[in-house]
PDB file of N, CA and C in Angstrom:
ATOM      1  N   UNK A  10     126.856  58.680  85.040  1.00 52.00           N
ATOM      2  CA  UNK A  10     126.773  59.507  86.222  1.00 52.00           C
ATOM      3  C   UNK A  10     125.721  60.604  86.039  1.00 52.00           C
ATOM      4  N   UNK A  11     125.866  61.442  84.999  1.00 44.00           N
ATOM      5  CA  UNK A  11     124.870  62.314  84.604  1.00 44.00           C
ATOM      6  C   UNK A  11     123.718  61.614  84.546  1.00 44.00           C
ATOM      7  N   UNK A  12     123.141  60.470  84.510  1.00 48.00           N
ATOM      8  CA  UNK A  12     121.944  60.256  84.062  1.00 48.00           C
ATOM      9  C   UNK A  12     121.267  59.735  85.458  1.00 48.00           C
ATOM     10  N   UNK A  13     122.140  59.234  86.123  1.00 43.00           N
ATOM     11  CA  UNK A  13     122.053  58.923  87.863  1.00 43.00           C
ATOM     12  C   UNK A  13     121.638  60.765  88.655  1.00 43.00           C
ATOM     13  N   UNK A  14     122.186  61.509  88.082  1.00 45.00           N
ATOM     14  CA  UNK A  14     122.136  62.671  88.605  1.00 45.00           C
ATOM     15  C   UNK A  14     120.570  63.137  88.333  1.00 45.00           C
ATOM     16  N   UNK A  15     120.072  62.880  86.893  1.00 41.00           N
ATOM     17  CA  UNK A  15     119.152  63.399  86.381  1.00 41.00           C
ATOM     18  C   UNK A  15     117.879  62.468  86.912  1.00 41.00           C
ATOM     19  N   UNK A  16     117.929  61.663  87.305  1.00 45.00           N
ATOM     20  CA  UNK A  16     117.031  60.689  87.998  1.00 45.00           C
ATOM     21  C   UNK A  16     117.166  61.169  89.103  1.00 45.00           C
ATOM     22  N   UNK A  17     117.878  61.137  90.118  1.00 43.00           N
ATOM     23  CA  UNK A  17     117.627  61.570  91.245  1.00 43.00           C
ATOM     24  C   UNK A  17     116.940  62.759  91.527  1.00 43.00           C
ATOM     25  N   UNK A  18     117.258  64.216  90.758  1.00 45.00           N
ATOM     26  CA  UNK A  18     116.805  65.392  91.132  1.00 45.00           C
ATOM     27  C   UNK A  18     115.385  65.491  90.205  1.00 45.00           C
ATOM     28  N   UNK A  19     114.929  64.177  89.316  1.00 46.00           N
ATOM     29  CA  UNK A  19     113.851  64.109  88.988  1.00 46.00           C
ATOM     30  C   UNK A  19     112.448  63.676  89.829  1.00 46.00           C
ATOM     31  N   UNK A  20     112.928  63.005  90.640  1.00 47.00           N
ATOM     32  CA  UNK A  20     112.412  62.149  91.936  1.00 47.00           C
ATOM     33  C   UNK A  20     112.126  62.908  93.638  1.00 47.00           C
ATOM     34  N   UNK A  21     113.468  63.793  93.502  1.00 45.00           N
ATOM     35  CA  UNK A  21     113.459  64.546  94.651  1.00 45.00           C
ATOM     36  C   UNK A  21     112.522  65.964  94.666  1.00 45.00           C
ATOM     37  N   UNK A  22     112.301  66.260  93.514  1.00 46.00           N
ATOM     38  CA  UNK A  22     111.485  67.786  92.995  1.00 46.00           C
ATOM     39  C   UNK A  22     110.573  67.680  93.734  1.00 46.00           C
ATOM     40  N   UNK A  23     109.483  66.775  94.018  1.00 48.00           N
ATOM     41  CA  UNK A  23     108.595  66.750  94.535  1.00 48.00           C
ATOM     42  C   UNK A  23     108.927  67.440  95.942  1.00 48.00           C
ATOM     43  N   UNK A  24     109.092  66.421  96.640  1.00 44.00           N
ATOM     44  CA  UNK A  24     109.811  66.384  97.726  1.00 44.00           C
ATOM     45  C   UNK A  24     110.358  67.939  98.527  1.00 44.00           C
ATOM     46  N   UNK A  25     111.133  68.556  97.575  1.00 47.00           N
ATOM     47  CA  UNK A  25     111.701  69.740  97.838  1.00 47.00           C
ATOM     48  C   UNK A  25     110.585  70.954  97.415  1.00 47.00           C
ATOM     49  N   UNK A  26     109.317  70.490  97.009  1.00 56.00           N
ATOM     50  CA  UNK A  26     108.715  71.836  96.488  1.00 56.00           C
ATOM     51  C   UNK A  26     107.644  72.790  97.417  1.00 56.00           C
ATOM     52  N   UNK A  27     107.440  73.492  97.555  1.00 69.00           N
ATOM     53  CA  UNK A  27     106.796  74.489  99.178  1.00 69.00           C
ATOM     54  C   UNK A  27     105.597  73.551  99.367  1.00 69.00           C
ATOM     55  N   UNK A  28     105.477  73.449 100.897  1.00 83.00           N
ATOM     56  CA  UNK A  28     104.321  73.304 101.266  1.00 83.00           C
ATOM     57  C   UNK A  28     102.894  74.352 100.880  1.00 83.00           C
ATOM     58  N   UNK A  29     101.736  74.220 100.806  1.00 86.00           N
ATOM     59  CA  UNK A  29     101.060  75.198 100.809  1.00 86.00           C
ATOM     60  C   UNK A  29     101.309  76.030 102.089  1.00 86.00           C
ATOM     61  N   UNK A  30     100.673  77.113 102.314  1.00 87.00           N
ATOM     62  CA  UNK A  30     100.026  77.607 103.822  1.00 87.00           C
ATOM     63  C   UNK A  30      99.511  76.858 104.359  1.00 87.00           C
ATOM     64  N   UNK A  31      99.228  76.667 105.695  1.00 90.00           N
ATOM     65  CA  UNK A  31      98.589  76.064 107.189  1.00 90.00           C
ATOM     66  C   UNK A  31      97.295  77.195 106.692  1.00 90.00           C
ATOM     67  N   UNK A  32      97.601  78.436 106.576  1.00 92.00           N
ATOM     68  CA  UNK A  32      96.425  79.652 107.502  1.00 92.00           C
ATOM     69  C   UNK A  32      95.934  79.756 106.161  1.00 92.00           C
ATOM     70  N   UNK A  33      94.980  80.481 106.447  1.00 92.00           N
ATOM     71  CA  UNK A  33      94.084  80.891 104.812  1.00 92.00           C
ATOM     72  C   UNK A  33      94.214  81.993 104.552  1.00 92.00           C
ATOM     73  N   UNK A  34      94.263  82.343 103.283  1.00 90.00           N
ATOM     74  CA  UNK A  34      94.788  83.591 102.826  1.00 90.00           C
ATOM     75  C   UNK A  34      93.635  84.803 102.668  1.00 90.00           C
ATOM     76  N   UNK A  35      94.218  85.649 102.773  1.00 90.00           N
ATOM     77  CA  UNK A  35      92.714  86.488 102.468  1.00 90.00           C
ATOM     78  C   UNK A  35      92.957  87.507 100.933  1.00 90.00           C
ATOM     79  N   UNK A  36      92.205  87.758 100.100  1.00 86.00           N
ATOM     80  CA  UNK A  36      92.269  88.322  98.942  1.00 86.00           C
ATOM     81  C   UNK A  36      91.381  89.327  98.793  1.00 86.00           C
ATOM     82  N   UNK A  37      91.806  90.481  99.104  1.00 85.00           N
ATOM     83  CA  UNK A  37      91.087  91.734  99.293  1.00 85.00           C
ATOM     84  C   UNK A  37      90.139  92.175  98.307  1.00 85.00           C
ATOM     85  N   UNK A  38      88.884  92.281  98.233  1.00 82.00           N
ATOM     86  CA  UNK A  38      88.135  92.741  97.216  1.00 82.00           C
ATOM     87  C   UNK A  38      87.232  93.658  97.949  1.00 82.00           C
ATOM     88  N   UNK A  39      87.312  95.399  97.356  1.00 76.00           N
ATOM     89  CA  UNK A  39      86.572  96.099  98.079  1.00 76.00           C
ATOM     90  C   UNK A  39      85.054  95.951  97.598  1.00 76.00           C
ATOM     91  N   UNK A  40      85.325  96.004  96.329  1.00 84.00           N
ATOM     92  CA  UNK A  40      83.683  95.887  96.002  1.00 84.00           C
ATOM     93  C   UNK A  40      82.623  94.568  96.710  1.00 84.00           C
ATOM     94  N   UNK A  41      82.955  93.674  95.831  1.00 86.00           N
ATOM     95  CA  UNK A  41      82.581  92.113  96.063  1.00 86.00           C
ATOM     96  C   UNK A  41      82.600  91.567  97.182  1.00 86.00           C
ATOM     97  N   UNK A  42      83.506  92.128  98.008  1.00 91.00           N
ATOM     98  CA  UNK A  42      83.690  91.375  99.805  1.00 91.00           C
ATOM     99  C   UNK A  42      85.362  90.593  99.359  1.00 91.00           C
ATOM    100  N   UNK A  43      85.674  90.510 100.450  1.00 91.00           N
ATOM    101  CA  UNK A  43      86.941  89.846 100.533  1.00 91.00           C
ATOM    102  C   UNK A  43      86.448  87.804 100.212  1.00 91.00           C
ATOM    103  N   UNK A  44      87.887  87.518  99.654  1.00 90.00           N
ATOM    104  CA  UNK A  44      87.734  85.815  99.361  1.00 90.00           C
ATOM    105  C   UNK A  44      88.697  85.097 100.516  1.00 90.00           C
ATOM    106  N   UNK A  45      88.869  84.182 101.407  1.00 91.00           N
ATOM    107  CA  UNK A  45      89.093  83.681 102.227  1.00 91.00           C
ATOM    108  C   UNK A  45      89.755  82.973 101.962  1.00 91.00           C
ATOM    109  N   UNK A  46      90.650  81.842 100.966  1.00 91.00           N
ATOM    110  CA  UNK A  46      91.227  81.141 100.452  1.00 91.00           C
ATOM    111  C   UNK A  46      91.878  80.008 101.168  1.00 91.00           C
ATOM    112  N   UNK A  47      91.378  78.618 101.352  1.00 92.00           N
ATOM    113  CA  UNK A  47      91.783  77.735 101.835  1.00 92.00           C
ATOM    114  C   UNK A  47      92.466  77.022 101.188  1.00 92.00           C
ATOM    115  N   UNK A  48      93.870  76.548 101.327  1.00 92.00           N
ATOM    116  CA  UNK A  48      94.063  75.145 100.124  1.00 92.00           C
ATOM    117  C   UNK A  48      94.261  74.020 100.937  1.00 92.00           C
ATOM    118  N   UNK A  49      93.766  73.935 101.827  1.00 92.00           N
ATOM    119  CA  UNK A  49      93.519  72.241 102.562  1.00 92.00           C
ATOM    120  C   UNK A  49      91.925  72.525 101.699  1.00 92.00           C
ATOM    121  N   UNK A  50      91.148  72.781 101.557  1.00 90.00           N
ATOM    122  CA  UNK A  50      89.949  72.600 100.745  1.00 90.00           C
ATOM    123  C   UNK A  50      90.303  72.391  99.608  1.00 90.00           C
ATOM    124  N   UNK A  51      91.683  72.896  98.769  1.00 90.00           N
ATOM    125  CA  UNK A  51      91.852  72.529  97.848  1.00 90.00           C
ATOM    126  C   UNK A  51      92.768  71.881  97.516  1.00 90.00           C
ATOM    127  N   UNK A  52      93.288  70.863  97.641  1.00 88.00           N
ATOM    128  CA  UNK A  52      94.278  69.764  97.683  1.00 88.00           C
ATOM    129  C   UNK A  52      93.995  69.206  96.942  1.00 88.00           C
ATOM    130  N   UNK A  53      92.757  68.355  96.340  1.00 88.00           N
ATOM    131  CA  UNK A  53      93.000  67.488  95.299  1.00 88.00           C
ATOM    132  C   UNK A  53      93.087  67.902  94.523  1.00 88.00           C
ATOM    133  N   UNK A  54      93.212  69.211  94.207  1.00 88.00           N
ATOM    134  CA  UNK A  54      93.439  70.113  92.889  1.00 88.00           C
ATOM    135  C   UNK A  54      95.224  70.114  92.606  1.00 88.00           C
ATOM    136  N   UNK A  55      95.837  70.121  91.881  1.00 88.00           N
ATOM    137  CA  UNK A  55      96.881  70.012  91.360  1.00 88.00           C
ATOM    138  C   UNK A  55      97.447  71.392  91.663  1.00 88.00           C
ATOM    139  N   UNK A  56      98.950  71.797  92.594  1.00 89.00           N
ATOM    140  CA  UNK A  56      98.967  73.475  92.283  1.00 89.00           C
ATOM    141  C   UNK A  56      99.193  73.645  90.891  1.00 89.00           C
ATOM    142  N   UNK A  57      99.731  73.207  90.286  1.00 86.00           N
ATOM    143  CA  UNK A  57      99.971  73.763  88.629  1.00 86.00           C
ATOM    144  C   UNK A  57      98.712  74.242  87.846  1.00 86.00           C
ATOM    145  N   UNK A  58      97.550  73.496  88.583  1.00 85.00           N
ATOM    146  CA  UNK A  58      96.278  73.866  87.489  1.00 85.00           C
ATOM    147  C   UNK A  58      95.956  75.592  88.092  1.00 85.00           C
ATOM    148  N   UNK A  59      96.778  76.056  89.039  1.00 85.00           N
ATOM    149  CA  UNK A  59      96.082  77.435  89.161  1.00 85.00           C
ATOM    150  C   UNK A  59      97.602  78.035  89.129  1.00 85.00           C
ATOM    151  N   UNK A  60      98.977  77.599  89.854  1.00 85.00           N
ATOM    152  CA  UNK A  60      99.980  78.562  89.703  1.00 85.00           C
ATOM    153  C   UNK A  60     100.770  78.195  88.726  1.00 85.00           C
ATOM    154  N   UNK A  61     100.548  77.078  87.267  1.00 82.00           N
ATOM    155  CA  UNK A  61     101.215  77.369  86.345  1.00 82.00           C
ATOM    156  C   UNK A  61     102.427  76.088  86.755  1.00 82.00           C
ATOM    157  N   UNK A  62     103.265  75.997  85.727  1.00 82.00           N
ATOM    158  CA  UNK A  62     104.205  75.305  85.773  1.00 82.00           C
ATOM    159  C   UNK A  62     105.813  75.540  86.724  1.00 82.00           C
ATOM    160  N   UNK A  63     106.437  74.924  87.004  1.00 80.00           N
ATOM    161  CA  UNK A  63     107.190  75.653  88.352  1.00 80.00           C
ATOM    162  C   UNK A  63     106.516  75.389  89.788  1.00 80.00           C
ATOM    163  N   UNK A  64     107.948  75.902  90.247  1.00 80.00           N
ATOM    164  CA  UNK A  64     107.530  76.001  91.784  1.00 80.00           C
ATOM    165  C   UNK A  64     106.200  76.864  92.685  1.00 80.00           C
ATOM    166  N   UNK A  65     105.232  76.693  93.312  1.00 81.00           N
ATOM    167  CA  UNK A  65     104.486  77.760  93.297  1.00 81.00           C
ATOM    168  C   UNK A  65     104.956  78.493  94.443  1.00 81.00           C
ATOM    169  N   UNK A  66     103.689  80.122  94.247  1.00 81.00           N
ATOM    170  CA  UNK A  66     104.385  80.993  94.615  1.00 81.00           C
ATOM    171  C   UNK A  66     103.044  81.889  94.814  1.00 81.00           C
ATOM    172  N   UNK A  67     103.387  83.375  95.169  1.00 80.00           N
ATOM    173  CA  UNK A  67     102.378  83.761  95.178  1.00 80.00           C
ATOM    174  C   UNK A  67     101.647  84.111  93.771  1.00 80.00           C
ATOM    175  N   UNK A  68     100.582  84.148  93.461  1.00 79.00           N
ATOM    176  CA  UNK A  68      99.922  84.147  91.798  1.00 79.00           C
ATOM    177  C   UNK A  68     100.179  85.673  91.519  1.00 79.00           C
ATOM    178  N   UNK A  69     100.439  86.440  90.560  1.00 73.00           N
ATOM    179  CA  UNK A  69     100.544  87.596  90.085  1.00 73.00           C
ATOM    180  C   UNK A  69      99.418  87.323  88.500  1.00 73.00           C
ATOM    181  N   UNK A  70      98.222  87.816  89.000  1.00 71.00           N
ATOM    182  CA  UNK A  70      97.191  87.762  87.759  1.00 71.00           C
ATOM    183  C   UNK A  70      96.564  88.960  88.401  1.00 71.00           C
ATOM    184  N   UNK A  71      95.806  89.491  87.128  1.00 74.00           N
ATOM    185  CA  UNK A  71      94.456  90.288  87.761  1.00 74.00           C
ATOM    186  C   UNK A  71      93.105  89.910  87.826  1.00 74.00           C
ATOM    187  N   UNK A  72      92.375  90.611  88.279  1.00 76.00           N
ATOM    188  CA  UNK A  72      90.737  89.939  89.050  1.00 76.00           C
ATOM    189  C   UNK A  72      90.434  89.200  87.740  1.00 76.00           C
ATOM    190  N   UNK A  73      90.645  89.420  86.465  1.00 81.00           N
ATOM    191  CA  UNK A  73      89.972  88.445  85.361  1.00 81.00           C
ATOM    192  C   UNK A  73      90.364  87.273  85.111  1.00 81.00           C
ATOM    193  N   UNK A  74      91.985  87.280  85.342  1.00 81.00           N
ATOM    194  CA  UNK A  74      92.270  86.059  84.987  1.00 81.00           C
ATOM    195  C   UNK A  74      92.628  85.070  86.236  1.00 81.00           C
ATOM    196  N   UNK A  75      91.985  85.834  87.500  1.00 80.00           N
ATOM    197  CA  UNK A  75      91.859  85.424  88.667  1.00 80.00           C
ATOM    198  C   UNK A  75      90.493  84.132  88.783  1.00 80.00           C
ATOM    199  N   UNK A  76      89.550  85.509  88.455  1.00 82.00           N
ATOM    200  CA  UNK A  76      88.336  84.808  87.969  1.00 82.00           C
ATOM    201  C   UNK A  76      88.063  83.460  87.142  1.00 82.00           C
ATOM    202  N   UNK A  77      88.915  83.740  86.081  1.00 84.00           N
ATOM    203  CA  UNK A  77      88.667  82.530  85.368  1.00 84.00           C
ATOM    204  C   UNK A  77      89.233  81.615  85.629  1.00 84.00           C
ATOM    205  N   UNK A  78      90.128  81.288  86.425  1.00 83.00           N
ATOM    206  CA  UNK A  78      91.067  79.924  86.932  1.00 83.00           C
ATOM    207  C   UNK A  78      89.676  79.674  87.793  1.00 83.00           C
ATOM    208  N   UNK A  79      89.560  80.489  88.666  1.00 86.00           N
ATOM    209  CA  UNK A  79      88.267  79.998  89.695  1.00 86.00           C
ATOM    210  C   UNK A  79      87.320  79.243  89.445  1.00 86.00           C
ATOM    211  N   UNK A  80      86.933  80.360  88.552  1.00 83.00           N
ATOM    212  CA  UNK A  80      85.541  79.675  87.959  1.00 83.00           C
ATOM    213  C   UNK A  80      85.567  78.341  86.858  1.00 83.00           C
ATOM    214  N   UNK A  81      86.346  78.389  86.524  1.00 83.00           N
ATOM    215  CA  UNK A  81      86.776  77.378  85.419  1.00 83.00           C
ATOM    216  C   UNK A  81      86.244  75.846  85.961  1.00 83.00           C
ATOM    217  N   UNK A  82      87.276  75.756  87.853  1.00 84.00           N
ATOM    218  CA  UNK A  82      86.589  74.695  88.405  1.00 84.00           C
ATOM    219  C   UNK A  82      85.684  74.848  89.073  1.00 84.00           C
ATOM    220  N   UNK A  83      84.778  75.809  89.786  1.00 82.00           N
ATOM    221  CA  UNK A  83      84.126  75.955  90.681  1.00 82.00           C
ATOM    222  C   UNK A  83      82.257  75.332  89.632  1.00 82.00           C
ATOM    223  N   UNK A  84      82.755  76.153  88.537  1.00 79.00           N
ATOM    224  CA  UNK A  84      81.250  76.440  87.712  1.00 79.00           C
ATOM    225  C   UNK A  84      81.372  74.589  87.210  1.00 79.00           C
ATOM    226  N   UNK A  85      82.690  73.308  87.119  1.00 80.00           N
ATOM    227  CA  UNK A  85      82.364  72.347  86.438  1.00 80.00           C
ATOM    228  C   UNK A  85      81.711  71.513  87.708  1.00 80.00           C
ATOM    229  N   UNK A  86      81.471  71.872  88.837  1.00 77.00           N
ATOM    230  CA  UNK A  86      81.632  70.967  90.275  1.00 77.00           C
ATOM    231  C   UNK A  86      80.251  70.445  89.954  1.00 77.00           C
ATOM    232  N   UNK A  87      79.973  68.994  90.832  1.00 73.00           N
ATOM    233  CA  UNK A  87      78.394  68.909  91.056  1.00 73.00           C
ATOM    234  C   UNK A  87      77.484  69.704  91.502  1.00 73.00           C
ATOM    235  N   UNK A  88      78.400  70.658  92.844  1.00 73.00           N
ATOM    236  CA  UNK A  88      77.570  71.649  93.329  1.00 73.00           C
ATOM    237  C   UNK A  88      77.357  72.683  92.373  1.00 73.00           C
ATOM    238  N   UNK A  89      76.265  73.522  92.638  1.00 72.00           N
ATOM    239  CA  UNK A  89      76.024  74.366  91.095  1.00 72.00           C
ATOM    240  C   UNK A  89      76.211  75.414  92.011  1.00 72.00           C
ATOM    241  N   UNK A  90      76.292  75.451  93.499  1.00 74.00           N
ATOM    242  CA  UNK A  90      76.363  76.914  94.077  1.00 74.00           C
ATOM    243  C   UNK A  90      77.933  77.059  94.040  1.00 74.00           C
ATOM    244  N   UNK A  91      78.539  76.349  93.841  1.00 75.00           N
ATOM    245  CA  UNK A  91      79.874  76.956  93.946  1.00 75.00           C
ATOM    246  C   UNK A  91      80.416  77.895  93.058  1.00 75.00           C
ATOM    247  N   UNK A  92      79.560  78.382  92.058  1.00 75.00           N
ATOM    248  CA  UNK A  92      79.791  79.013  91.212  1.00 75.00           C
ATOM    249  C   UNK A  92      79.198  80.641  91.182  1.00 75.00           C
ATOM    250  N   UNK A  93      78.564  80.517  92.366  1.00 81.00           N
ATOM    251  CA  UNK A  93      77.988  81.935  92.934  1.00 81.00           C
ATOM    252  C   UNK A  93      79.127  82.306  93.520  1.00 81.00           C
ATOM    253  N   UNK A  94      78.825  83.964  93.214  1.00 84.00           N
ATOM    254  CA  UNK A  94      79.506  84.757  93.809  1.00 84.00           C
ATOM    255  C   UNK A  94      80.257  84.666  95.175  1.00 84.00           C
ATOM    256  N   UNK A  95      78.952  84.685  96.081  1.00 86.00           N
ATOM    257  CA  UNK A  95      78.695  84.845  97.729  1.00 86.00           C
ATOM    258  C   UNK A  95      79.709  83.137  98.182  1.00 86.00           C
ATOM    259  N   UNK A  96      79.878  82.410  97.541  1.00 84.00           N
ATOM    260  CA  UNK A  96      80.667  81.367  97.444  1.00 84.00           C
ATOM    261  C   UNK A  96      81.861  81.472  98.365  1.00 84.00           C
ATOM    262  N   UNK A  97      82.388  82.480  97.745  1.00 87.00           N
ATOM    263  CA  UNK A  97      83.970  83.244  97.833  1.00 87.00           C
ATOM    264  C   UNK A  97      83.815  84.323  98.383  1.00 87.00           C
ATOM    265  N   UNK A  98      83.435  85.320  97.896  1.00 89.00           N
ATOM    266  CA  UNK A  98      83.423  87.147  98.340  1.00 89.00           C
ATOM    267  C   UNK A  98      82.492  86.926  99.711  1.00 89.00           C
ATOM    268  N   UNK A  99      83.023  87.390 100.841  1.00 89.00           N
ATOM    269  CA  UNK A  99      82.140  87.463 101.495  1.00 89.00           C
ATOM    270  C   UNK A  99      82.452  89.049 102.502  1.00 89.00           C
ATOM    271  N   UNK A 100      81.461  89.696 102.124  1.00 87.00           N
ATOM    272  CA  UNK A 100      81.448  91.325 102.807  1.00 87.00           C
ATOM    273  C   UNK A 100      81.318  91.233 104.074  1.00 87.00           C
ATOM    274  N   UNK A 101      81.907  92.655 104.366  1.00 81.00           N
ATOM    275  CA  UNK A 101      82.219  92.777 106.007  1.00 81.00           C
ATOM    276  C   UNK A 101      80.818  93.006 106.447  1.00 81.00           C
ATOM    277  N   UNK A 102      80.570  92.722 107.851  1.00 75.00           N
ATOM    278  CA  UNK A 102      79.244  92.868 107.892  1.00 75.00           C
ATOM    279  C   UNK A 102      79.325  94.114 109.416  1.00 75.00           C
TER     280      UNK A 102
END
């Protein structure tokens, strides 16, 4: 029975775990310009490769180790601009 139990809620996790957002998020940066954050742009990305193991949630990091999840994939892409700044930050005009 236990092992029927443990299969099932192994199978269902998926299933039960948050949708992303519909809307895009915005991530306040006074200096740099604000980042716009889509994750329908980022879907084939795994959430675990940026919110960690678990259910996701909102990220609690600071701008460095913000940065480096970012850049980590942005700088391996074919595109080489995705790794610019102006990419992401984009100032009020």
């Amino acid at each position: 029975m236990l092992t029927v139990a443990l299969a099932v809620s192994l199978f269902a996790a998926p299933v039960l775990a948050a949708e992303p957002p519909k809307e895009p998020i915005t991530l306040k940066s006074a200096k740099q310009g604000d980042i716009t954050f889509k994750h329908e742009q980022h879907k084939a990305v795994k959430c675990e490769e940026c919110h960690g193991a678990g259910e996701p949630g909102k990220m609690a990091m600071d701008m460095k180790k913000g940065h480096a999840v970012c850049q980590a994939c942005h700088k391996k892409q074919e595109n080489k601009a995705l790794g610019k700044c102006d990419t992401c930050h984009k100032k009020a005009k």
